[in-house]
MMTF fields as JSON, N, C-alpha, C and O atoms, coordinates in Angstrom:
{
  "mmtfVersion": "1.0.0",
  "mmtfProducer": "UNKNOWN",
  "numBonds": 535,
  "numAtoms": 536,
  "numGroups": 134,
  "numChains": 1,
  "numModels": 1,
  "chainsPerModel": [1],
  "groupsPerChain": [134],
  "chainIdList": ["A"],
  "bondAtomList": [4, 2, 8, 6, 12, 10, 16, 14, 20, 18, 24, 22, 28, 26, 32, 30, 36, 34, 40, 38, 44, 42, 48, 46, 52, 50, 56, 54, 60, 58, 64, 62, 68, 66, 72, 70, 76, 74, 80, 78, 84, 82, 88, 86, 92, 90, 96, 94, 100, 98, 104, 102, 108, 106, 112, 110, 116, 114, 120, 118, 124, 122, 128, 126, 132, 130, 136, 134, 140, 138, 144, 142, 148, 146, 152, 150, 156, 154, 160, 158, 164, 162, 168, 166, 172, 170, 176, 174, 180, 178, 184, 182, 188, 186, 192, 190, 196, 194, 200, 198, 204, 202, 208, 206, 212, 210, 216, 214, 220, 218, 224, 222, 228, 226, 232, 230, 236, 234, 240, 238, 244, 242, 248, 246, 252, 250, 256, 254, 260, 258, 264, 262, 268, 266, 272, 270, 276, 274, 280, 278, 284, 282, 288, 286, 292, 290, 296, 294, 300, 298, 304, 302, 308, 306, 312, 310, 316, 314, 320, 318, 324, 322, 328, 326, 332, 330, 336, 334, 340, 338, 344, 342, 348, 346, 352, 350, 356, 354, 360, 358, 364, 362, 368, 366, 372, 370, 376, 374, 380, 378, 384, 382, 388, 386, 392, 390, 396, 394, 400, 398, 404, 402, 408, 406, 412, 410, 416, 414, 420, 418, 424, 422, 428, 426, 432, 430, 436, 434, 440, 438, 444, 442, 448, 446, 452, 450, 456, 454, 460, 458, 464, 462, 468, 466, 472, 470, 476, 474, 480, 478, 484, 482, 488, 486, 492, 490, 496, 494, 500, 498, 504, 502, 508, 506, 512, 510, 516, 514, 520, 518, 524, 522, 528, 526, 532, 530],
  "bondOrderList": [1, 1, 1, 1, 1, 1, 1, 1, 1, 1, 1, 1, 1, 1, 1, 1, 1, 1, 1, 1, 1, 1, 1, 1, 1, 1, 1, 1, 1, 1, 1, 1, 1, 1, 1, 1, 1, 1, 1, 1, 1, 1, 1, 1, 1, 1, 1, 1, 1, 1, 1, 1, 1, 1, 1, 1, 1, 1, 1, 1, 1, 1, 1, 1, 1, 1, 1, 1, 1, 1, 1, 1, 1, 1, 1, 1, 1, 1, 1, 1, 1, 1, 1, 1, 1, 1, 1, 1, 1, 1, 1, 1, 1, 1, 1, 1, 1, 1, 1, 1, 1, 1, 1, 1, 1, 1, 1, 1, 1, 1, 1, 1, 1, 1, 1, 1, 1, 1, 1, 1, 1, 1, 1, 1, 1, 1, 1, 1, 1, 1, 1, 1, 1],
  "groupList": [{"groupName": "UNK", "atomNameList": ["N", "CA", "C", "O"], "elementList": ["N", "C", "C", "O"], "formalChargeList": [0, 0, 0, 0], "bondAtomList": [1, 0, 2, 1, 3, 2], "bondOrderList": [1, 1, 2], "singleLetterCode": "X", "chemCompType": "L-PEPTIDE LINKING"}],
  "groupTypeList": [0, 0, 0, 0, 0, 0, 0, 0, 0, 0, 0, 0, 0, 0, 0, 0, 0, 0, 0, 0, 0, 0, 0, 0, 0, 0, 0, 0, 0, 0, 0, 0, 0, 0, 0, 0, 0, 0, 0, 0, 0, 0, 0, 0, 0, 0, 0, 0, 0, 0, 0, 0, 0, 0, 0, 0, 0, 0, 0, 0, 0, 0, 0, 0, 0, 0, 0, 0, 0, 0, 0, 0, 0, 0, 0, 0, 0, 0, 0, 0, 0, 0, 0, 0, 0, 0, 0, 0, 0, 0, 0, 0, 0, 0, 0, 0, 0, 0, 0, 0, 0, 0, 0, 0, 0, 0, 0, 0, 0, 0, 0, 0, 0, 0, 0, 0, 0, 0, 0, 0, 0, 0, 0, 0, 0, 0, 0, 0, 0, 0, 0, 0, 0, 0],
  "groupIdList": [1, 2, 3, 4, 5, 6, 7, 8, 9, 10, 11, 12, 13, 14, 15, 16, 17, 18, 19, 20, 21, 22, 23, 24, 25, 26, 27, 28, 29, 30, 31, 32, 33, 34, 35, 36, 37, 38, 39, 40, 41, 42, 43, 44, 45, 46, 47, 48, 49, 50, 51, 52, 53, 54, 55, 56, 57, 58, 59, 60, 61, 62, 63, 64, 65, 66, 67, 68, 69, 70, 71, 72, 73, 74, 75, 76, 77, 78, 79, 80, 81, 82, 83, 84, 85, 86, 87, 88, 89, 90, 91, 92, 93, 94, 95, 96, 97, 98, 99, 100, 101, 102, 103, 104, 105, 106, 107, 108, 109, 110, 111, 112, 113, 114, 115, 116, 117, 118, 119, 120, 121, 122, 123, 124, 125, 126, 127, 128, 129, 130, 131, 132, 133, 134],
  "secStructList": [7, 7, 2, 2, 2, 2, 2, 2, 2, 2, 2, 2, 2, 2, 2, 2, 2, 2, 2, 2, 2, 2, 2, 2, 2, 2, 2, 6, 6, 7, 7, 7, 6, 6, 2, 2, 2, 2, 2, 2, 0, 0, 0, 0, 0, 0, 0, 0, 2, 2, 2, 2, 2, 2, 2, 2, 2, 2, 6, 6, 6, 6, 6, 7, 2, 2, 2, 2, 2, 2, 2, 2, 2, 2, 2, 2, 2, 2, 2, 2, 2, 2, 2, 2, 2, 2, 2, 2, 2, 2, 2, 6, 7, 6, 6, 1, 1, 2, 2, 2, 2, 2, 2, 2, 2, 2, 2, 2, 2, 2, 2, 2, 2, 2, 2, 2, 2, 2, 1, 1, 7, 7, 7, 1, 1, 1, 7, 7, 7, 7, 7, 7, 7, 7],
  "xCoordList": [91.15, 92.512, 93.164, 92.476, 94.333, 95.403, 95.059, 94.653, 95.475, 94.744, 96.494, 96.658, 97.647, 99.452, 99.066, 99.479, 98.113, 98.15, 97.257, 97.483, 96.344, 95.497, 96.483, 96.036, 97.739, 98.071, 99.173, 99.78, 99.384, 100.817, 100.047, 100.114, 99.061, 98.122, 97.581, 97.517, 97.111, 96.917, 98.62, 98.527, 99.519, 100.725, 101.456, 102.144, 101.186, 101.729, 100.691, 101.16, 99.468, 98.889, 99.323, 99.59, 99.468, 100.353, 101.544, 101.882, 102.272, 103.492, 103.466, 104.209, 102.261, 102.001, 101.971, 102.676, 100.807, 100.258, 101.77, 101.828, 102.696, 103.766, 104.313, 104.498, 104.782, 105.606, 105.334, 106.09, 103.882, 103.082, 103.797, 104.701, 103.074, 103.373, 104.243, 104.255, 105.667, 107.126, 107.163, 107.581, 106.852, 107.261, 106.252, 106.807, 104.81, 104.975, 105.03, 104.401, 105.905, 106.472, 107.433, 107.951, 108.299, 109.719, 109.38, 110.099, 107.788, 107.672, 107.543, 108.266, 106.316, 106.498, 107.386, 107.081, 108.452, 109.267, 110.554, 111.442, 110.777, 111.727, 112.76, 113.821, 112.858, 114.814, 114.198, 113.29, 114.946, 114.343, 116.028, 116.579, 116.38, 117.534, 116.784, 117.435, 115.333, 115.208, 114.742, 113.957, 114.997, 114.916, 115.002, 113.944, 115.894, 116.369, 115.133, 114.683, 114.918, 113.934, 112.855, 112.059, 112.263, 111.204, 111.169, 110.176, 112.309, 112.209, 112.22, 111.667, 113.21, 112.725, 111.185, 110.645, 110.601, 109.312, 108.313, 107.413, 109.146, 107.857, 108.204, 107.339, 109.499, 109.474, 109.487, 109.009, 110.136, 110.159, 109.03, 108.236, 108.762, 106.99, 105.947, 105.569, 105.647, 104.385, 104.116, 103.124, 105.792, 105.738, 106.003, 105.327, 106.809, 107.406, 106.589, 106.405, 106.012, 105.112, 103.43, 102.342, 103.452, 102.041, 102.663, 101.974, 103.771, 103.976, 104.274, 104.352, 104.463, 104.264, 103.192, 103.01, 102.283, 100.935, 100.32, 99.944, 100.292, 99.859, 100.512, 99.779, 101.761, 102.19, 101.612, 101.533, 101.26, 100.677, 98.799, 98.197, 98.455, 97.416, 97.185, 96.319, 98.534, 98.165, 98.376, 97.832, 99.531, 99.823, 99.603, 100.352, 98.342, 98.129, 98.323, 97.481, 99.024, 100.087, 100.994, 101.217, 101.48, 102.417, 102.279, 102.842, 101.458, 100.665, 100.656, 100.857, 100.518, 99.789, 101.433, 102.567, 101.211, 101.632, 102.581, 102.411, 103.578, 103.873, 105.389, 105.548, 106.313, 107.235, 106.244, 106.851, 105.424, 105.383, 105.091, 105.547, 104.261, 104.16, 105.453, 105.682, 106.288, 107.261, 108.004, 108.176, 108.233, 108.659, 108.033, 108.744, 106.841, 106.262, 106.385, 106.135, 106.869, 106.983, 108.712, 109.297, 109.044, 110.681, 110.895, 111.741, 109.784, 110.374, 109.694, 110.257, 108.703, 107.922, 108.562, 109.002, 108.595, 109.452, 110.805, 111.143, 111.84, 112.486, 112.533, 113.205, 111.655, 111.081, 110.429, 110.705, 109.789, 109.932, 111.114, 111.259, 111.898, 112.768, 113.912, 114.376, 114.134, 114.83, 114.241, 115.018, 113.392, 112.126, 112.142, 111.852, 112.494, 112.211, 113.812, 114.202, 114.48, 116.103, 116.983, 117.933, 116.409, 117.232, 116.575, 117.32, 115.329, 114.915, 115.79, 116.417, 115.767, 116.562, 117.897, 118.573, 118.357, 120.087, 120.286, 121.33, 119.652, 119.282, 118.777, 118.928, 118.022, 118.09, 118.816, 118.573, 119.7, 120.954, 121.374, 121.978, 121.05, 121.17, 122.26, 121.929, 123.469, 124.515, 124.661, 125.679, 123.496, 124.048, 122.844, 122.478, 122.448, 121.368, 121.678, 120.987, 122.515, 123.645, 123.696, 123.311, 124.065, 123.991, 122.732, 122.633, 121.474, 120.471, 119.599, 118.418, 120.608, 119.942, 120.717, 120.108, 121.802, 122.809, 121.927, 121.51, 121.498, 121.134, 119.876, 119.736, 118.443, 117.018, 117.497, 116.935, 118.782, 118.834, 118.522, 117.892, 119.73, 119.934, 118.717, 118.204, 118.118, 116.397, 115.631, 115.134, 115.485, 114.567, 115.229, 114.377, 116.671, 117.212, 117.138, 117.219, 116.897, 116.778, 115.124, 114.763, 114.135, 112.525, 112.813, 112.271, 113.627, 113.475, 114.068, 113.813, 115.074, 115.972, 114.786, 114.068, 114.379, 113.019, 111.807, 111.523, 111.385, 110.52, 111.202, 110.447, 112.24, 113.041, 113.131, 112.594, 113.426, 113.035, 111.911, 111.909, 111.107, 109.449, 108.856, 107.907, 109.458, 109.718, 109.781, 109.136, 111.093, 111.609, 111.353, 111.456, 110.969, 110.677, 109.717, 108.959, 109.767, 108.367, 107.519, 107.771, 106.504, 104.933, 104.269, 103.846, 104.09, 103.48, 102.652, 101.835, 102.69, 102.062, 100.783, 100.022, 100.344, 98.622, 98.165, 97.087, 98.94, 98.109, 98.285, 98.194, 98.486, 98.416, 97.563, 97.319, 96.655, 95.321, 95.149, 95.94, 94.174, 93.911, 93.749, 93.313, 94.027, 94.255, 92.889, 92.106, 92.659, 91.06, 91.091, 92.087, 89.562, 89.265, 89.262, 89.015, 89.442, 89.5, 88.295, 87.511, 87.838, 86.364, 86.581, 85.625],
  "yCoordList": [80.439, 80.878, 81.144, 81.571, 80.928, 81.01, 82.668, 83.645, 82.367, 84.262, 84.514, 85.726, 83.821, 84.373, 85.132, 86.257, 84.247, 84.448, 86.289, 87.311, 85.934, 87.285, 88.621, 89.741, 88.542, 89.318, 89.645, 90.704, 89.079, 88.969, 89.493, 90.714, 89.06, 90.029, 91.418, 92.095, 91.577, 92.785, 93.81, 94.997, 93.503, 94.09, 94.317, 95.309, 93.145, 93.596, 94.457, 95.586, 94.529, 95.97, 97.142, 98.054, 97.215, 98.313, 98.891, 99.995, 98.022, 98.245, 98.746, 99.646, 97.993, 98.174, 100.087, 100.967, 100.097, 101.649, 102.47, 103.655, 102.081, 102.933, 103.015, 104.089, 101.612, 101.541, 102.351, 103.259, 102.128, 103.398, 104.939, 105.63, 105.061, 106.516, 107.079, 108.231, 106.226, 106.729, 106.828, 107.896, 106.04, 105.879, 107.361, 108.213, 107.678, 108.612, 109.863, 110.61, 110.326, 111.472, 111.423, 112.538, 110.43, 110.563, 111.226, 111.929, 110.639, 110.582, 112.454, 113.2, 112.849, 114.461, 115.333, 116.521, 114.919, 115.734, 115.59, 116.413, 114.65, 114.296, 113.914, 114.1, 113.363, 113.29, 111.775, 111.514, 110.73, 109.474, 108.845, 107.747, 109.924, 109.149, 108.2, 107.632, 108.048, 106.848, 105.97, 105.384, 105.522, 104.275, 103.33, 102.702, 102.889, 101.847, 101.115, 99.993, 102.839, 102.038, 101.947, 101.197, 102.635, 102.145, 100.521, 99.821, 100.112, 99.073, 97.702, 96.621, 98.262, 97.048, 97.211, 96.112, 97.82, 98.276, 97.325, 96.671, 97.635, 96.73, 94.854, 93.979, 94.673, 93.656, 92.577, 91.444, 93.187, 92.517, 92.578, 91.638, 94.047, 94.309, 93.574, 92.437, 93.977, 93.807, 92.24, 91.639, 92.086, 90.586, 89.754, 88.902, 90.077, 88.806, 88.576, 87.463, 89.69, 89.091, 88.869, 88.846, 88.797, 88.25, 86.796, 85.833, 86.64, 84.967, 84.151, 82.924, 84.904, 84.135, 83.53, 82.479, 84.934, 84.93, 83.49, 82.486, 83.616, 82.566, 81.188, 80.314, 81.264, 79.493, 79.264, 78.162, 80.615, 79.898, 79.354, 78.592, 80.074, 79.811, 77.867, 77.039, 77.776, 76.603, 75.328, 74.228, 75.878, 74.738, 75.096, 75.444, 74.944, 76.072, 74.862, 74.801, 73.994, 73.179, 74.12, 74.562, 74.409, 74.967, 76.027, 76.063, 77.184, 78.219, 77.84, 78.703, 77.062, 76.555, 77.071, 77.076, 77.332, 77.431, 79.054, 79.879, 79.087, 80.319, 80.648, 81.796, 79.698, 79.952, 80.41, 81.428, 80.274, 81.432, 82.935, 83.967, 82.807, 84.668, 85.433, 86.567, 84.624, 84.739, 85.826, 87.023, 84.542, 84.914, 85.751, 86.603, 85.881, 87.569, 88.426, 89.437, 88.696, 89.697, 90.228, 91.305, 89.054, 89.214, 90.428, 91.279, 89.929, 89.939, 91.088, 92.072, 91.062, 92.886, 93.902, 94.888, 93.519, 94.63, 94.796, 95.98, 93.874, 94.413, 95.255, 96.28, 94.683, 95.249, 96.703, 97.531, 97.137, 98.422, 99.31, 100.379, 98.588, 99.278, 99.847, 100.971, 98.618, 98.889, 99.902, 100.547, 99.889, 100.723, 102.004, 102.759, 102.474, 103.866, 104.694, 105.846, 103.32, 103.889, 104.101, 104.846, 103.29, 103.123, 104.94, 105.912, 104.957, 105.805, 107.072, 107.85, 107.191, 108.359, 108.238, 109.253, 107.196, 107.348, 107.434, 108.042, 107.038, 107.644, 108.879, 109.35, 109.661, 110.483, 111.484, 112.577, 111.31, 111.898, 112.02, 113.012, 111.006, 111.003, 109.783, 108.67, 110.188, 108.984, 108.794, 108.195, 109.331, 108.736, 107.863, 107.847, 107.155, 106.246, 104.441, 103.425, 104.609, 103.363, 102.35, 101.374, 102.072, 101.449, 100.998, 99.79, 101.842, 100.812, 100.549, 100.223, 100.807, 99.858, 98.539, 97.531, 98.552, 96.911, 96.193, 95.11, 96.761, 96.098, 95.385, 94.245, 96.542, 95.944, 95.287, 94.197, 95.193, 94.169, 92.549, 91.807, 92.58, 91.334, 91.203, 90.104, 91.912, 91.465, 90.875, 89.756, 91.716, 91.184, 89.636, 88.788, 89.193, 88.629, 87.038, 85.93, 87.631, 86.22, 86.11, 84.968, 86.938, 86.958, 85.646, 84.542, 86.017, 85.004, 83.232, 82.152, 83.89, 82.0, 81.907, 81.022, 82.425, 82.015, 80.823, 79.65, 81.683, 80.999, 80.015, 79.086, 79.854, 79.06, 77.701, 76.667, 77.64, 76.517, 76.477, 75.456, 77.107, 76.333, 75.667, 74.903, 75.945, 75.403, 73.901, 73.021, 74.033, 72.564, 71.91, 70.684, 72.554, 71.032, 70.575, 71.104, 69.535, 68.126, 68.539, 68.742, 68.569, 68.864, 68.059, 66.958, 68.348, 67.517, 66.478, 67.004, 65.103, 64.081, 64.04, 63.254, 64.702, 64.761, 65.666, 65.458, 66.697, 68.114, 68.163, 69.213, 67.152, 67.309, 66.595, 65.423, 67.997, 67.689, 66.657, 66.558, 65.744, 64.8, 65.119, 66.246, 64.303, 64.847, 64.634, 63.804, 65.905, 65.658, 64.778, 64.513, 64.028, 63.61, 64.118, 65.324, 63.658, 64.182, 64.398, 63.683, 65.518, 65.495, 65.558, 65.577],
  "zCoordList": [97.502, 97.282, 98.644, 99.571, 98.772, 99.924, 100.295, 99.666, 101.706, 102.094, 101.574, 101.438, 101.295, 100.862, 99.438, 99.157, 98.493, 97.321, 97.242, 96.593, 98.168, 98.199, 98.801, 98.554, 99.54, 99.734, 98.865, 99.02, 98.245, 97.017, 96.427, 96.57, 95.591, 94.896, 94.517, 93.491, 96.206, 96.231, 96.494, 96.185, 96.835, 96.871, 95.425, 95.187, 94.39, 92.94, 92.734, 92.879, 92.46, 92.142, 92.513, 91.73, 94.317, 94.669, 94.504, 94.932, 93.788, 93.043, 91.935, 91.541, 91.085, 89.565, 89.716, 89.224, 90.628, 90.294, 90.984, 90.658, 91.68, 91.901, 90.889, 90.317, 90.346, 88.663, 87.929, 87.583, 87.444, 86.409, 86.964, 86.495, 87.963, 88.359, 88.313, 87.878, 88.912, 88.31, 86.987, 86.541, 86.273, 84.514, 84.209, 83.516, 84.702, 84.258, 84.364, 83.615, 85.454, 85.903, 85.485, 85.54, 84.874, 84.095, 82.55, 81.84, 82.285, 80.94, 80.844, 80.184, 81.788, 81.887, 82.419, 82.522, 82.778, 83.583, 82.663, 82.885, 81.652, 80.859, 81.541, 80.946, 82.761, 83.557, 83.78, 84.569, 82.837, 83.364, 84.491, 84.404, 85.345, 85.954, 87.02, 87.898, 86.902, 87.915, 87.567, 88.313, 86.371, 85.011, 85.916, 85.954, 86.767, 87.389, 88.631, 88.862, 89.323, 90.599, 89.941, 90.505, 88.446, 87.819, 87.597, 87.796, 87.195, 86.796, 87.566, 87.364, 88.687, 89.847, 90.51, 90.389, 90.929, 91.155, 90.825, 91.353, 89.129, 88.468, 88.302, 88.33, 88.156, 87.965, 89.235, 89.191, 90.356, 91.888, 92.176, 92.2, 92.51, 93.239, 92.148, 92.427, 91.359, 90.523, 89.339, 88.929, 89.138, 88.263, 89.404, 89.982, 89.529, 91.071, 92.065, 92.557, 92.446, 93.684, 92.472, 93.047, 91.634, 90.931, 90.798, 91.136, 90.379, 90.353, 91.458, 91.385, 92.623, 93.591, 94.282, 94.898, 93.859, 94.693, 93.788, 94.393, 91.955, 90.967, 92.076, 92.539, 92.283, 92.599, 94.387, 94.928, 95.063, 95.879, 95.995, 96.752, 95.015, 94.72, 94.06, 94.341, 93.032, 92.59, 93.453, 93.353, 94.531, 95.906, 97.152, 98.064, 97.048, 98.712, 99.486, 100.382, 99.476, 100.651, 100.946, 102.073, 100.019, 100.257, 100.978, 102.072, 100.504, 101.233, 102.619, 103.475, 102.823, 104.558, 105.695, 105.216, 106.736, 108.04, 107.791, 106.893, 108.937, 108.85, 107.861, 107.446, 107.581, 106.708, 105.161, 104.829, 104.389, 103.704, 104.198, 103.708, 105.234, 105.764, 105.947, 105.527, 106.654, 107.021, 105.431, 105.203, 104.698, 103.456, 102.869, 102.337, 102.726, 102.156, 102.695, 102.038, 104.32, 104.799, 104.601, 104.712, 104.309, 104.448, 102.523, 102.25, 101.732, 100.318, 100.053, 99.572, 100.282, 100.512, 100.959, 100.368, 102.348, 103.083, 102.446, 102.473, 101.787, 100.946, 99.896, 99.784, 99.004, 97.659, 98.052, 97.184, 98.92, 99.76, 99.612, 99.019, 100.298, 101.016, 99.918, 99.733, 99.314, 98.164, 96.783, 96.078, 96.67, 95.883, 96.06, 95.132, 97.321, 97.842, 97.955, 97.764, 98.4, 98.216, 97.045, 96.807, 96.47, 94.941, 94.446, 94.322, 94.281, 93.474, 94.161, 93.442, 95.546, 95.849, 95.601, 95.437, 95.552, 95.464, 94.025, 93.79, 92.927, 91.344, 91.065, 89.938, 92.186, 92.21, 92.457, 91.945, 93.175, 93.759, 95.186, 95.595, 95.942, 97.454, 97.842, 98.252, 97.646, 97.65, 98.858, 99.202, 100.11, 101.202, 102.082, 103.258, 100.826, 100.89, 100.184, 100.258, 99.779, 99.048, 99.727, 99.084, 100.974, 102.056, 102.302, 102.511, 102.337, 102.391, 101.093, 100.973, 100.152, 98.981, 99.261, 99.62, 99.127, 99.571, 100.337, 99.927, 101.662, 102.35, 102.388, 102.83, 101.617, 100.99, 100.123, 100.234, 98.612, 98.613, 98.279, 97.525, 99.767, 100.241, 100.82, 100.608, 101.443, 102.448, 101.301, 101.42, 99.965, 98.864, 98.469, 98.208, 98.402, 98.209, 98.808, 98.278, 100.507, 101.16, 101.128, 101.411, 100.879, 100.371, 99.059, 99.113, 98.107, 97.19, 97.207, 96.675, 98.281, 98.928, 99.597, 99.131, 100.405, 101.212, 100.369, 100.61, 99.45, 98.425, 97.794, 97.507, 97.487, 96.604, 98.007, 97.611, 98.773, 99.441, 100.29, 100.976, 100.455, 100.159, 99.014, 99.192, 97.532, 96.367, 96.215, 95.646, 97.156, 96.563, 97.817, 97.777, 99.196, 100.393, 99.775, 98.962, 100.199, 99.77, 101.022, 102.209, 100.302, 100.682, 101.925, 101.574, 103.236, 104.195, 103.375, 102.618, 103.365, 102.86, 103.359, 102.795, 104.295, 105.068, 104.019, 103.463, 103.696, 103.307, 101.549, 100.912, 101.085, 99.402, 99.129, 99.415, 98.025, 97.766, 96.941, 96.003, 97.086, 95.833, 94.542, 94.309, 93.515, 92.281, 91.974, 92.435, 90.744, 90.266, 89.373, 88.7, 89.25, 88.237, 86.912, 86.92, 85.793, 84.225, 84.158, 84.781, 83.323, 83.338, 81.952, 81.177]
}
């Protein structure tokens, strides 16, 4: 497996167990006003980066050189950033707004990022031969 896919991997888990943890301190504390950064958490951090890590696993051409690192560092460090701000500015810190806009757009160009490693065509040296039917 792509060492991209192993780190996407292990980063949606680390999300997963943040996701959980918010959902359930809302669940005991009863104030779910941070419904919202629960929910990106889970679906950017923990679904999104599991399906990325899945498609680089299935084209580790693609995986290969530094525009995907590039792009996981760009879409992480968003999904971060945005993760930690949202929840406070839902929490009540309106003078944190500004760098939710701005994580964002960072999570934002993380996903244009992937979206054209997507669609370039694959170095013709580095695509694996197709298997035999067994």
């Amino acid at each position: 497996m792509p060492r991209i896919s192993e780190y996407y991997f292990r980063s949606a888990i680390l999300f997963l167990i943040v996701g959980i943890s918010i959902g359930i301190h809302m669940s005991i504390s009863q104030n779910h006003n941070v419904t919202g950064a629960h929910a990106h958490i889970n679906l950017l951090g923990w679904v999104t980066s599991a399906l990325f890590g899945g498609y680089y696993a299935l084209n580790p051409a693609k995986a290969a050189g530094r525009l995907p690192m590039i792009q996981y560092a760009v879409f992480t460090l968003g999904v971060i950033v945005m993760g930690v701000s949202l929840y406070l500015l839902l929490a009540g810190n309106t003078a944190v707004e500004p760098i939710v806009a701005a994580s964002s757009l960072i999570t934002f160009a993380g996903v244009l990022l992937f979206a054209w490693i997507v669609w370039m065509p694959s170095a013709a040296g580095s695509r694996m031969a197709p298997r035999a039917a067994q």
